[in-house]
Coordinates of C-alpha atoms in Angstrom, one line a residue:
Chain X
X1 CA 21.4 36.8 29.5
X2 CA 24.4 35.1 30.0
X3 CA 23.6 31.4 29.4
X4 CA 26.8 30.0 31.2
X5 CA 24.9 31.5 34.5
X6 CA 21.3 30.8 33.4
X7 CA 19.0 28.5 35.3
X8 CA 18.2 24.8 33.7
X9 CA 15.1 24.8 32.9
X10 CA 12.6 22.3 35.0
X11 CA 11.0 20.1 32.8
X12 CA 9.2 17.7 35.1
X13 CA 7.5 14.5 33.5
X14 CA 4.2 13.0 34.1
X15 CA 4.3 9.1 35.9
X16 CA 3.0 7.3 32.4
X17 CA 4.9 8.2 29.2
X18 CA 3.6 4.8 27.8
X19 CA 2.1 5.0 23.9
X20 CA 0.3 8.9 23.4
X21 CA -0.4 10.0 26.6
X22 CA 3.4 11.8 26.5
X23 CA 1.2 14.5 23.8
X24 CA -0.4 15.9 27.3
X25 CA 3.4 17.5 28.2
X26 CA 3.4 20.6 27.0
X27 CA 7.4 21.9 27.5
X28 CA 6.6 25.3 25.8
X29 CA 8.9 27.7 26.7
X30 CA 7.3 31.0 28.3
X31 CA 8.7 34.4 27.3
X32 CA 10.8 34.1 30.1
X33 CA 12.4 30.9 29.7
X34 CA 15.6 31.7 27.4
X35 CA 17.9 29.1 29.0
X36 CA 19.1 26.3 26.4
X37 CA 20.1 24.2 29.9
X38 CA 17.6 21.8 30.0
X39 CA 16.7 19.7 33.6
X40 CA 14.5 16.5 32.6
X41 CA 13.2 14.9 35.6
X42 CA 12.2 11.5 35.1
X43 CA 12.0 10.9 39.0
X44 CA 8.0 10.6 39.2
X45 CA 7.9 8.2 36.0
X46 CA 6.4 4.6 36.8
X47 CA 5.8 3.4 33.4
X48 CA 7.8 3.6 30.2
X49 CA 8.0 2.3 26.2
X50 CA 9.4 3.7 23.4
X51 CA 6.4 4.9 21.4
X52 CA 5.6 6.9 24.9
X53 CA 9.5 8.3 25.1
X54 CA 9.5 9.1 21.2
X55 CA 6.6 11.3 21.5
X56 CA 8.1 12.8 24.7
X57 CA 12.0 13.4 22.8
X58 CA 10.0 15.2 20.2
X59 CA 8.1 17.1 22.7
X60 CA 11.1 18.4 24.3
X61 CA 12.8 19.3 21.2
X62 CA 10.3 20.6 19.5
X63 CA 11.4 23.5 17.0
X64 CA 15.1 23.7 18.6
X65 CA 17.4 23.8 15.6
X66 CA 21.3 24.4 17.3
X67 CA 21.3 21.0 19.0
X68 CA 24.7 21.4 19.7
X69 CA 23.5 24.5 22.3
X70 CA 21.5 22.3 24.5
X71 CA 22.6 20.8 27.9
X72 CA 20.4 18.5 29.2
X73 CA 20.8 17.1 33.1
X74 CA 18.3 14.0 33.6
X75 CA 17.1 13.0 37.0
X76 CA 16.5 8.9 36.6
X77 CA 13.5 7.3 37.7
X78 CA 12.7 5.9 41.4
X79 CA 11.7 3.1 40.3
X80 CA 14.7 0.6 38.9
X81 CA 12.4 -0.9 36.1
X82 CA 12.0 2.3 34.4
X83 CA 15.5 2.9 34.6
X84 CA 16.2 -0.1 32.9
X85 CA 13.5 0.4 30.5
X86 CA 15.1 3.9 29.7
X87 CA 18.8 2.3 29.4
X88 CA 17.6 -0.1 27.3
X89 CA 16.0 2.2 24.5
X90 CA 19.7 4.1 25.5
X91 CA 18.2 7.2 26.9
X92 CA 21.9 8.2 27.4
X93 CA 23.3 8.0 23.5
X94 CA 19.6 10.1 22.5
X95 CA 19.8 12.3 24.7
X96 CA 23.9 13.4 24.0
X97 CA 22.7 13.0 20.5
X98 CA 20.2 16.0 20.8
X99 CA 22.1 18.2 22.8
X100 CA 26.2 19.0 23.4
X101 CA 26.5 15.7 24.9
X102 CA 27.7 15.2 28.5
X103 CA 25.1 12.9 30.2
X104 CA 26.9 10.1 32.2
X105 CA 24.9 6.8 32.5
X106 CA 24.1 6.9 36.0
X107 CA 22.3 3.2 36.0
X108 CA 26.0 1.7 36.3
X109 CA 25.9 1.7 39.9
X110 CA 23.1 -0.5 40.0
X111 CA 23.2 -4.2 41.6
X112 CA 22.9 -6.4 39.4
X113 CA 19.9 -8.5 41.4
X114 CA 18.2 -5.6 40.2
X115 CA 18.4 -5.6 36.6
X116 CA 16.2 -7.8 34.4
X117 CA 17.1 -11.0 33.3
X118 CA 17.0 -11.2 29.5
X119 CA 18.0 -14.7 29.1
X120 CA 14.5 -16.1 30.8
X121 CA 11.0 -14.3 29.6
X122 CA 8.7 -13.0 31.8
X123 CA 6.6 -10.3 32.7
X124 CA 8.2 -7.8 34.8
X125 CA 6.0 -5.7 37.2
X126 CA 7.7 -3.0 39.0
X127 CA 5.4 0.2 40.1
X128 CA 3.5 0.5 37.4
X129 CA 5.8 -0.3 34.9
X130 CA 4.6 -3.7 33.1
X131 CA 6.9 -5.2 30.3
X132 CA 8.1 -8.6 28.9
X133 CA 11.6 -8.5 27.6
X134 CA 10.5 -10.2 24.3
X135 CA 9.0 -7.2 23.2
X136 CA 11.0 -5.1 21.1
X137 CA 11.0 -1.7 21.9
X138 CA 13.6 0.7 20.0
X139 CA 13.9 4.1 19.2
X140 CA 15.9 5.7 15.8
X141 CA 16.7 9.3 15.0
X142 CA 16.5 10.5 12.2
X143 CA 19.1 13.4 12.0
X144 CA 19.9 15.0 8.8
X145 CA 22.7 17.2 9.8
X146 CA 24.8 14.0 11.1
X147 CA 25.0 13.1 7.7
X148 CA 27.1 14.4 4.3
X149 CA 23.9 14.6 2.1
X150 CA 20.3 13.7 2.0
X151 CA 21.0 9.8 0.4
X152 CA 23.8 8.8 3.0
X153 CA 21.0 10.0 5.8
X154 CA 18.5 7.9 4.3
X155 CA 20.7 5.0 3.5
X156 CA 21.5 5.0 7.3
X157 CA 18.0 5.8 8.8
X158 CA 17.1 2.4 6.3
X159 CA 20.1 0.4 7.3
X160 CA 18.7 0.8 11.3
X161 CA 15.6 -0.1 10.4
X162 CA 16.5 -3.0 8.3
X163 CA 18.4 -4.5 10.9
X164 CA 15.9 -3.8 14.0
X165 CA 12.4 -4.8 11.8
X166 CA 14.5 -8.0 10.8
X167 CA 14.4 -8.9 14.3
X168 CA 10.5 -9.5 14.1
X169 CA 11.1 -13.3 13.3
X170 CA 8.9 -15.1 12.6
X171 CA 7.9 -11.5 10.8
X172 CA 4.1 -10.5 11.7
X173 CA 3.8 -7.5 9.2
X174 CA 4.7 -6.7 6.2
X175 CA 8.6 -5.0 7.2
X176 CA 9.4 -4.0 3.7
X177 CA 6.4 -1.6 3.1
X178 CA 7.1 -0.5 7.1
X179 CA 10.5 0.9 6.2
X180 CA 9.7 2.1 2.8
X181 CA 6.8 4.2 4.7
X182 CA 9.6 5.3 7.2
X183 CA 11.7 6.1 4.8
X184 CA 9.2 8.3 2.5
X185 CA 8.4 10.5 5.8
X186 CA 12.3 10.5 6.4
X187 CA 12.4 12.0 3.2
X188 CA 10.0 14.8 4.4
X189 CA 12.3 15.3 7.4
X190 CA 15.2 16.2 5.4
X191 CA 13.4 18.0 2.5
X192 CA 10.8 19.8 4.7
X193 CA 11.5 20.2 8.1
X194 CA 14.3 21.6 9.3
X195 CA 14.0 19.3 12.5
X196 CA 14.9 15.7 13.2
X197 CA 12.7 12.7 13.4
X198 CA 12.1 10.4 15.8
X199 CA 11.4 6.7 15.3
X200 CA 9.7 4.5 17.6
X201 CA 9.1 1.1 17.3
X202 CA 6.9 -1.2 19.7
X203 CA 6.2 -4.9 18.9
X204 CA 4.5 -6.3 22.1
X205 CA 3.5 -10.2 22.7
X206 CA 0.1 -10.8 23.9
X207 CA -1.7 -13.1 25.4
X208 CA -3.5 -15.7 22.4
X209 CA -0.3 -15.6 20.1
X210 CA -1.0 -12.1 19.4
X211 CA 1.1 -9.3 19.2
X212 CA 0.3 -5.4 19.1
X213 CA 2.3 -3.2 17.0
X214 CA 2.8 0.2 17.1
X215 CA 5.1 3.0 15.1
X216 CA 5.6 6.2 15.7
X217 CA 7.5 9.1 13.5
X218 CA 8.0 12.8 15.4
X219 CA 8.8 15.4 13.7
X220 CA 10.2 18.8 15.5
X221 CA 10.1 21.2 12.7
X222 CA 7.1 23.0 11.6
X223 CA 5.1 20.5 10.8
X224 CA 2.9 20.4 7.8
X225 CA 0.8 23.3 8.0
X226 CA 3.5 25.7 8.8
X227 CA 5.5 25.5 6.2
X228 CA 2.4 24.8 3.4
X229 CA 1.1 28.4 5.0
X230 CA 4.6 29.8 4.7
X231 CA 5.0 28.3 1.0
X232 CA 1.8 30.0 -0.1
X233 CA 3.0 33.0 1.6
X234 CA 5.7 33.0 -0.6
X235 CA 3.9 31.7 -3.7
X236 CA 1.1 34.3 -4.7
X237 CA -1.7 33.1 -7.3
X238 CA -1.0 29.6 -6.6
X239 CA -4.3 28.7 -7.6
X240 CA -5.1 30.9 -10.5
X241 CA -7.5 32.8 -8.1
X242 CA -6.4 35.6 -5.7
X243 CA -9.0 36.0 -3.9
X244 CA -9.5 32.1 -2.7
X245 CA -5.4 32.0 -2.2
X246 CA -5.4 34.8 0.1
X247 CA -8.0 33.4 1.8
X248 CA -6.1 30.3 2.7
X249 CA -3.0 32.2 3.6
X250 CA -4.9 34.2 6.4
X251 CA -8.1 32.3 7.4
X252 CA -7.2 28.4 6.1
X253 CA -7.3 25.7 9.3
X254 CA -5.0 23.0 9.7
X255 CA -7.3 21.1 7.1
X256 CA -7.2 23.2 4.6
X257 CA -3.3 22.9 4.7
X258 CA -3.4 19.2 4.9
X259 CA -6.0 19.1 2.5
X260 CA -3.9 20.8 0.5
X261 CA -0.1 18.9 1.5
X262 CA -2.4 16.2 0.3
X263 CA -3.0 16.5 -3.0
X264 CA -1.5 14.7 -6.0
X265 CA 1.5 16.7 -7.2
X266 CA 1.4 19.1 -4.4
X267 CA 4.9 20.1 -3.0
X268 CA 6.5 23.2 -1.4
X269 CA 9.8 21.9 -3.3
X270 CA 8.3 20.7 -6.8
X271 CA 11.0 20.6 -9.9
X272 CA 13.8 19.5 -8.1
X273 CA 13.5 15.7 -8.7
X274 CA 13.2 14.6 -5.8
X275 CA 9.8 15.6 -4.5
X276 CA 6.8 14.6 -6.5
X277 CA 4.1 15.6 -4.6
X278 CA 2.6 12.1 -3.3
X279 CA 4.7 11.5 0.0
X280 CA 1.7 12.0 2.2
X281 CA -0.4 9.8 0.4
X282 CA 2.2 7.3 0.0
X283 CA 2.8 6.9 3.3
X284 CA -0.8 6.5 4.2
X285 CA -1.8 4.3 2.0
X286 CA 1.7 2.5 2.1
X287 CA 0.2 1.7 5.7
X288 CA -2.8 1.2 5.3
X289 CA -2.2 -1.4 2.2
X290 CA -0.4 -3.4 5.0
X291 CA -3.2 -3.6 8.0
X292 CA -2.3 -0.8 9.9
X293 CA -4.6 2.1 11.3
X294 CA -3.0 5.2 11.0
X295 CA -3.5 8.8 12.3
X296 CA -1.4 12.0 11.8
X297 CA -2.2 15.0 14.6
X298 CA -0.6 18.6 13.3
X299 CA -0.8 21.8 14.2
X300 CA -4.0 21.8 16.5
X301 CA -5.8 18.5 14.6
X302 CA -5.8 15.2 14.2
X303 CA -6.6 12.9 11.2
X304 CA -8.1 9.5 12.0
X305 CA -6.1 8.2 8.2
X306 CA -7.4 4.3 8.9
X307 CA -8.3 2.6 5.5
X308 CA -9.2 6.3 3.9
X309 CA -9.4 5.8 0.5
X310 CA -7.5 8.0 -1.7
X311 CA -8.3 10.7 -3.1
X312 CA -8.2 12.4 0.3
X313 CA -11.2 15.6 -0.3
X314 CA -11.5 18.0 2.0
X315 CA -14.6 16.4 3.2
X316 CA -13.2 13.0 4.0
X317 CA -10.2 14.5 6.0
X318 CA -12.6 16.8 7.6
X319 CA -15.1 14.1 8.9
X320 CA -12.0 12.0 9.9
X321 CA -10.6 15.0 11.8
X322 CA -10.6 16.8 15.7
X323 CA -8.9 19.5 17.4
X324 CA -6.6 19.1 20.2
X325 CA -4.6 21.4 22.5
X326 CA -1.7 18.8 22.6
X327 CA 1.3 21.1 21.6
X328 CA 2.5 21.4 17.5
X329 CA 4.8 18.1 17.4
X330 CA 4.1 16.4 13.8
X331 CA 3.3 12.7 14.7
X332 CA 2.6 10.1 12.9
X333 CA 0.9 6.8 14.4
X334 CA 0.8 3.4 12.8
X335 CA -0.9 0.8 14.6
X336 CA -1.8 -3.1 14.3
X337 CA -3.1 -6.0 15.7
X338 CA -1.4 -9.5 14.5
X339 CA -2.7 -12.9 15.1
X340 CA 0.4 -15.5 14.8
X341 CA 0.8 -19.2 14.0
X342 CA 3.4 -19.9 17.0
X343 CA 6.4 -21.5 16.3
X344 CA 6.3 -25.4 16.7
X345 CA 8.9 -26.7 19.0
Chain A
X1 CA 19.4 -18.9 -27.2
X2 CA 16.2 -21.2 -27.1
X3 CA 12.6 -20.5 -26.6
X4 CA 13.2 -21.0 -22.8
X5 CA 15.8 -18.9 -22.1
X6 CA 14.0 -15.9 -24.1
X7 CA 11.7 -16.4 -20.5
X8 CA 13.5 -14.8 -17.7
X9 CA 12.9 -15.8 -14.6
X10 CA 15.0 -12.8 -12.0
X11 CA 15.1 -13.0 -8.3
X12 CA 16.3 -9.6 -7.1
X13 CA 16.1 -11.2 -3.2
X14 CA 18.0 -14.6 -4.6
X15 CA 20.8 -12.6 -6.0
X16 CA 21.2 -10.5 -2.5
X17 CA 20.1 -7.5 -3.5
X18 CA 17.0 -6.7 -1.4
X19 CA 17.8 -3.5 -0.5
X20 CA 16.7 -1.4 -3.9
X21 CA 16.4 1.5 -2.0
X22 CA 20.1 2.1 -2.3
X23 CA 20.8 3.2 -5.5
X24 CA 24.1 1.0 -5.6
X25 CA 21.9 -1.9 -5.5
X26 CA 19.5 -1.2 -7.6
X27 CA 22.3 -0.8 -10.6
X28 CA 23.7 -3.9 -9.6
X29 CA 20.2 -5.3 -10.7
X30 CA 20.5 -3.2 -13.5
X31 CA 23.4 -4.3 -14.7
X32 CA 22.4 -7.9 -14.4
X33 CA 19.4 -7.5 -15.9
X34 CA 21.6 -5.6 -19.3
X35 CA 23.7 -8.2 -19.2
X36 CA 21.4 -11.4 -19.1
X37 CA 18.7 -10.0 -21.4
X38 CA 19.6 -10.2 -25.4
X39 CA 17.6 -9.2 -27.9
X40 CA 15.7 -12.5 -28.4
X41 CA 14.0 -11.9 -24.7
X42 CA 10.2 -12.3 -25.0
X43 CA 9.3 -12.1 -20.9
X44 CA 10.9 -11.0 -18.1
X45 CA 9.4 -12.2 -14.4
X46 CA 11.0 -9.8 -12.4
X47 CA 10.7 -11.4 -8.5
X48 CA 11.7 -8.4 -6.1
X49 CA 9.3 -9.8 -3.4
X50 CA 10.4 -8.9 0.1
X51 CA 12.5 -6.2 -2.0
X52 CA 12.6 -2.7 -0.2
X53 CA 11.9 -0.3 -3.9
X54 CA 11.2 3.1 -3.2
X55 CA 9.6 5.1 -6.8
X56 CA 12.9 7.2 -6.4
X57 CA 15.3 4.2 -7.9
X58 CA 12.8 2.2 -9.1
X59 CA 14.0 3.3 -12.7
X60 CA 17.4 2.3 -12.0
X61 CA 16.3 -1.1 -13.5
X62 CA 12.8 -0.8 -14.8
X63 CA 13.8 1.7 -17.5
X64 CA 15.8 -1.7 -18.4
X65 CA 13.5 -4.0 -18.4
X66 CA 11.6 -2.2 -20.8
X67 CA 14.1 -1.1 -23.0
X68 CA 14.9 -4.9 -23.6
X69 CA 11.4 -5.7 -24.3
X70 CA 10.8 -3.1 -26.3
X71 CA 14.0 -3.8 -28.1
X72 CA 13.0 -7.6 -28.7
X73 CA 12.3 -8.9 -31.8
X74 CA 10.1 -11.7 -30.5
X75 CA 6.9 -10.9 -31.0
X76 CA 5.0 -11.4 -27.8
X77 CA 6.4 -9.2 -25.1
X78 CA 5.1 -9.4 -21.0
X79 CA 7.2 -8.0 -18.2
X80 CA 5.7 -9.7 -14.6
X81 CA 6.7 -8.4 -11.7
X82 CA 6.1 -10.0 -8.6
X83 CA 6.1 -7.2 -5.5
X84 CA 5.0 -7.2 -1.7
X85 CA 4.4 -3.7 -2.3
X86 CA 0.5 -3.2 -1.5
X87 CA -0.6 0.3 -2.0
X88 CA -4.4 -0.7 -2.7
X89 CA -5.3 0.6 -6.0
X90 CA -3.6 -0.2 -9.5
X91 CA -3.0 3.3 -10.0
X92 CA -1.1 4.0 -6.8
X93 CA 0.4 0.5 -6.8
X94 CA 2.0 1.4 -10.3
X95 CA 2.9 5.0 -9.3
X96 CA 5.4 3.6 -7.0
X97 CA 6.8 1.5 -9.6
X98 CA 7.1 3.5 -12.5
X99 CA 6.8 7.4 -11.2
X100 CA 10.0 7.8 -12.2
X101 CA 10.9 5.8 -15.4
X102 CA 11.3 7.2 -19.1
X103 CA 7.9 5.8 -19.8
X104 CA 6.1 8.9 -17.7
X105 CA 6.0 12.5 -18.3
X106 CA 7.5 14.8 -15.4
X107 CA 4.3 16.8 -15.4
X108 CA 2.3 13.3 -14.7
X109 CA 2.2 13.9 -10.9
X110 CA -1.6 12.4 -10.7
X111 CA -1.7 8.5 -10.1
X112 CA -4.3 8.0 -13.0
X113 CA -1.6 9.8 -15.4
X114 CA 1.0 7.6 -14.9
X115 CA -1.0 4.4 -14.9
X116 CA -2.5 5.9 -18.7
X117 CA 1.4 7.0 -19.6
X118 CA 2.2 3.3 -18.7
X119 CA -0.8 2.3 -20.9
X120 CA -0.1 4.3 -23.8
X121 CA 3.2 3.1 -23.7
X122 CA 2.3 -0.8 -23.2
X123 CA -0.2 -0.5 -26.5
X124 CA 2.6 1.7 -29.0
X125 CA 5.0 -0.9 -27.9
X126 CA 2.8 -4.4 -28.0
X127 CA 4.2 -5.0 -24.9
X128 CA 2.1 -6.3 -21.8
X129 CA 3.1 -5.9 -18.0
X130 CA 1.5 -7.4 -15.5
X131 CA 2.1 -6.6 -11.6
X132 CA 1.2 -9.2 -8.9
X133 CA 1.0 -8.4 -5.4
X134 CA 1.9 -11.1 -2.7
X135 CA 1.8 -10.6 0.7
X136 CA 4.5 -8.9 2.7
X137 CA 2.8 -10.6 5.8
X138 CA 4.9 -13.6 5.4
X139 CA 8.0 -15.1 4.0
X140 CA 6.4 -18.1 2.3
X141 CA 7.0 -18.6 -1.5
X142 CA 4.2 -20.6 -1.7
X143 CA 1.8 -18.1 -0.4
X144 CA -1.0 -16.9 -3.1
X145 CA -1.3 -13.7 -4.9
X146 CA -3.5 -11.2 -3.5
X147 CA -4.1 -9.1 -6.6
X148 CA -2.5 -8.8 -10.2
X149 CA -2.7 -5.6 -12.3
X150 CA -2.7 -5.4 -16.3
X151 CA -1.5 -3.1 -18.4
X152 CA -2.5 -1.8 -20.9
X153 CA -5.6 -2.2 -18.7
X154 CA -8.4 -4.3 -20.3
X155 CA -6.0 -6.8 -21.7
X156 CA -5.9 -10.0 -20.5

């Protein structure tokens, strides 16, 4: 089909892509959907953050590898809060990111009477969409083909970080551990994947000098499971036993691949001094070490990862597992309640 | 050199170079650390709270550190390292320390191997490390340790 005459395809989005709910879009393409011209409508959204428009990114890039063959035309919001919400995690610079790039920012027409003040705080209620502009919201991608080789990537992705995590102040988590945990499942990004990754970060004030934090990673490669199943594939007698290694290759679940992507030493790319074979655990218990719950959803599970203790058997990840039909985006989901002292005036 | 200056005290975050995960500044601790340590050193404190150290450079300057203490001729050897890294167990804790320094074996991809490699190494060379873990939580100096870690273990 000629693609220069090929019908965008609709990709309409649901009214809340706040936190995990954006897993429920499911922007498969059907057999019939070759088009790389993508149409994002946004019009119906009421509600927006970046953990919810992370998720959704992935979602809608999930498994495409020629980003430079994507168009993308994006239909804003109704409702002028969202839009600012969406210009202010700069929907525009993501978006020409991931795709050939021609997306004008359509929110410079707005009146300004419109836009939110950011010099006074408060608590913005527009539609549905509820924010306070002391939160910080931001979004990172992680793109390995942007960069000459896999340590200028990382030293970028880390340099972002580093400079949005510093603006936590006075810090309510521990940011060194956050970006070294970010950084190891960078690392499985570039060594892995053959996708991008998607950072969000959410720091939201509460009510009581609290404040609720949230990560996300995406992943749009294979995810996990894949490319374990693909590796054994490839690998025959991996275990010393044929019998119980072609068994995994055809019947294993998404556990037995984690189970497996789990273990000390494991790697699909082992002997090239750079992978070790603890990344997964690492970044678990990198998280967990620092308060935070954590839960990882591949292939058609999820793993509830909150203060597991390592070793990770079969039958912990098992009994800390469930199957969903949300589509195969790698994602995973840090999460934390923080008490603060507030700062004396 | 005098009995106190055999004691180094080093403050990776003082110095300005938090960001170990770039290998640039992790040899510019290195080379600090060559070039303050002589052969009279007895202990190194190694301070690289609120430090950003991922296992993949961590060698850069702990092979060092350990190469100058094991090189000492004073006769009571400790390296302290003071970390925010929290990683819950002692074996997973030192894993992302010393995974990749001389002291451990390329085939020691368990945890547990690499906290015994850092054993065996610890008792052949009379040399005693101890790793204390603050909390990241916070920026305060003051604040107390959560946990410390010996090796070789059992030695206190």
């Amino acid at each position: 089909m000629d693609n220069k005459r090929a019908k965008a395809r609709q990709l309409d989005v649901m009214p809340n892509i706040s936190g995990a709910l954006s897993l429920l879009h499911d922007f498969s393409p059907s057999r019939k959907e070759t088009s790389t011209k993508m149409h994002v409508n946004l019009a119906n959204v009421r509600r927006v953050d970046s953990i919810g428009l992370s998720i959704l990114l992935g979602l809608l890039f999930l498994g495409k590898r020629n980003l430079e063959d994507y168009e993308i035309q994006l239909t804003w919001s109704n409702s002028n809060n969202v839009n600012e919400m969406l210009r202010k995690l700069d929907i525009v610079k993501l978006l020409n990111t991931l795709s050939s790039g021609n997306i004008s920012d359509g929110l410079q027409g707005y009146q300004s009477d419109k836009l939110i003040d950011s010099s006074e705080p408060q608590r913005l209620v527009g539609g549905r969409a509820t924010y306070h502009v002391d939160d910080l919201q931001e979004i990172i991608l992680f793109c390995p083909t942007l960069h000459a080789n896999r340590q200028a990537a990382l030293d970028s992705f880390s340099r972002t970080l580093k400079n949005i995590v510093g603006r936590d102040k006075p810090r309510t988590f521990n940011h060194e551990q956050i970006i070294k945990v970010f950084i190891e499942l960078a690392k499985n990004t570039f060594d892995h994947s053959c996708g991008f990754g998607i950072a969000g970060l959410f720091i939201a004030n509460e009510i009581n000098n609290s404040k609720s934090i949230q990560f996300v990673y995406c992943d749009t490669g294979d995810g996990i499971c894949r490319n374990v199943r693909s590796y054994l594939e490839d690998t025959p007698d991996l275990f010393g036993d044929k019998l119980s290694s072609e068994r995994l290759k055809q019947k294993g679940s998404a556990i037995d691949f984690l189970h497996r992507a789990f273990q000390a030493g494991f790697s699909t790319k082992l002997g090239n001094d750079l992978n070790y074979g603890m990344g997964l655990t690492l970044i678990a218990q990198g998280a967990t070490g620092c308060g935070f719950n954590v839960w990882l959803k591949d292939a058609d599970s999820m793993i509830d990862l909150s203060g597991l203790e390592e070793p990770y058997t079969h039958e912990k990840l098992r009994a800390r597992s469930c199957k969903t039909t949300a589509p195969n985006l790698l994602v995973f989901h840090l999460e934390r309640e923080t008490i603060y002292e507030p700062a004396s005036k | 050199m005098n009995q106190h200056q055999n004691d180094l005290v080093i403050n990776a975050k003082e110095l300005g170079l938090a960001d170990l995960d770039f290998p640039e500044c992790a040899a510019s601790l290195n080379r600090h650390i060559d070039k303050v340590a002589t052969t009279l050193v007895a202990s190194i404190n190694l301070d690289v709270r609120w430090c950003v150290i991922i296992y993949s450079q961590a060698h850069i300057f702990l092979d060092t550190c350990l190469s100058k203490l094991v090189g000492s001729t004073a006769d009571s050897k400790r390296l302290i390292i003071l970390t925010t890294d929290n990683y819950v167990t002692r074996e997973l804790t030192c894993y992302e320390l010393f995974r990749t320094t001389s002291v451990v074996n390329i085939s020691d991809h368990d945890p547990k191997s690499v906290s015994a490699a850092l054993d065996r190494y610890c008792l052949n060379n009379q040399l005693r490390i101890e790793v204390q873990v603050f909390s990241g939580d916070t920026e305060d100096p003051s604040a107390s340790m959560i946990c410390s870690y010996i090796f070789p273990e059992n030695t206190l």
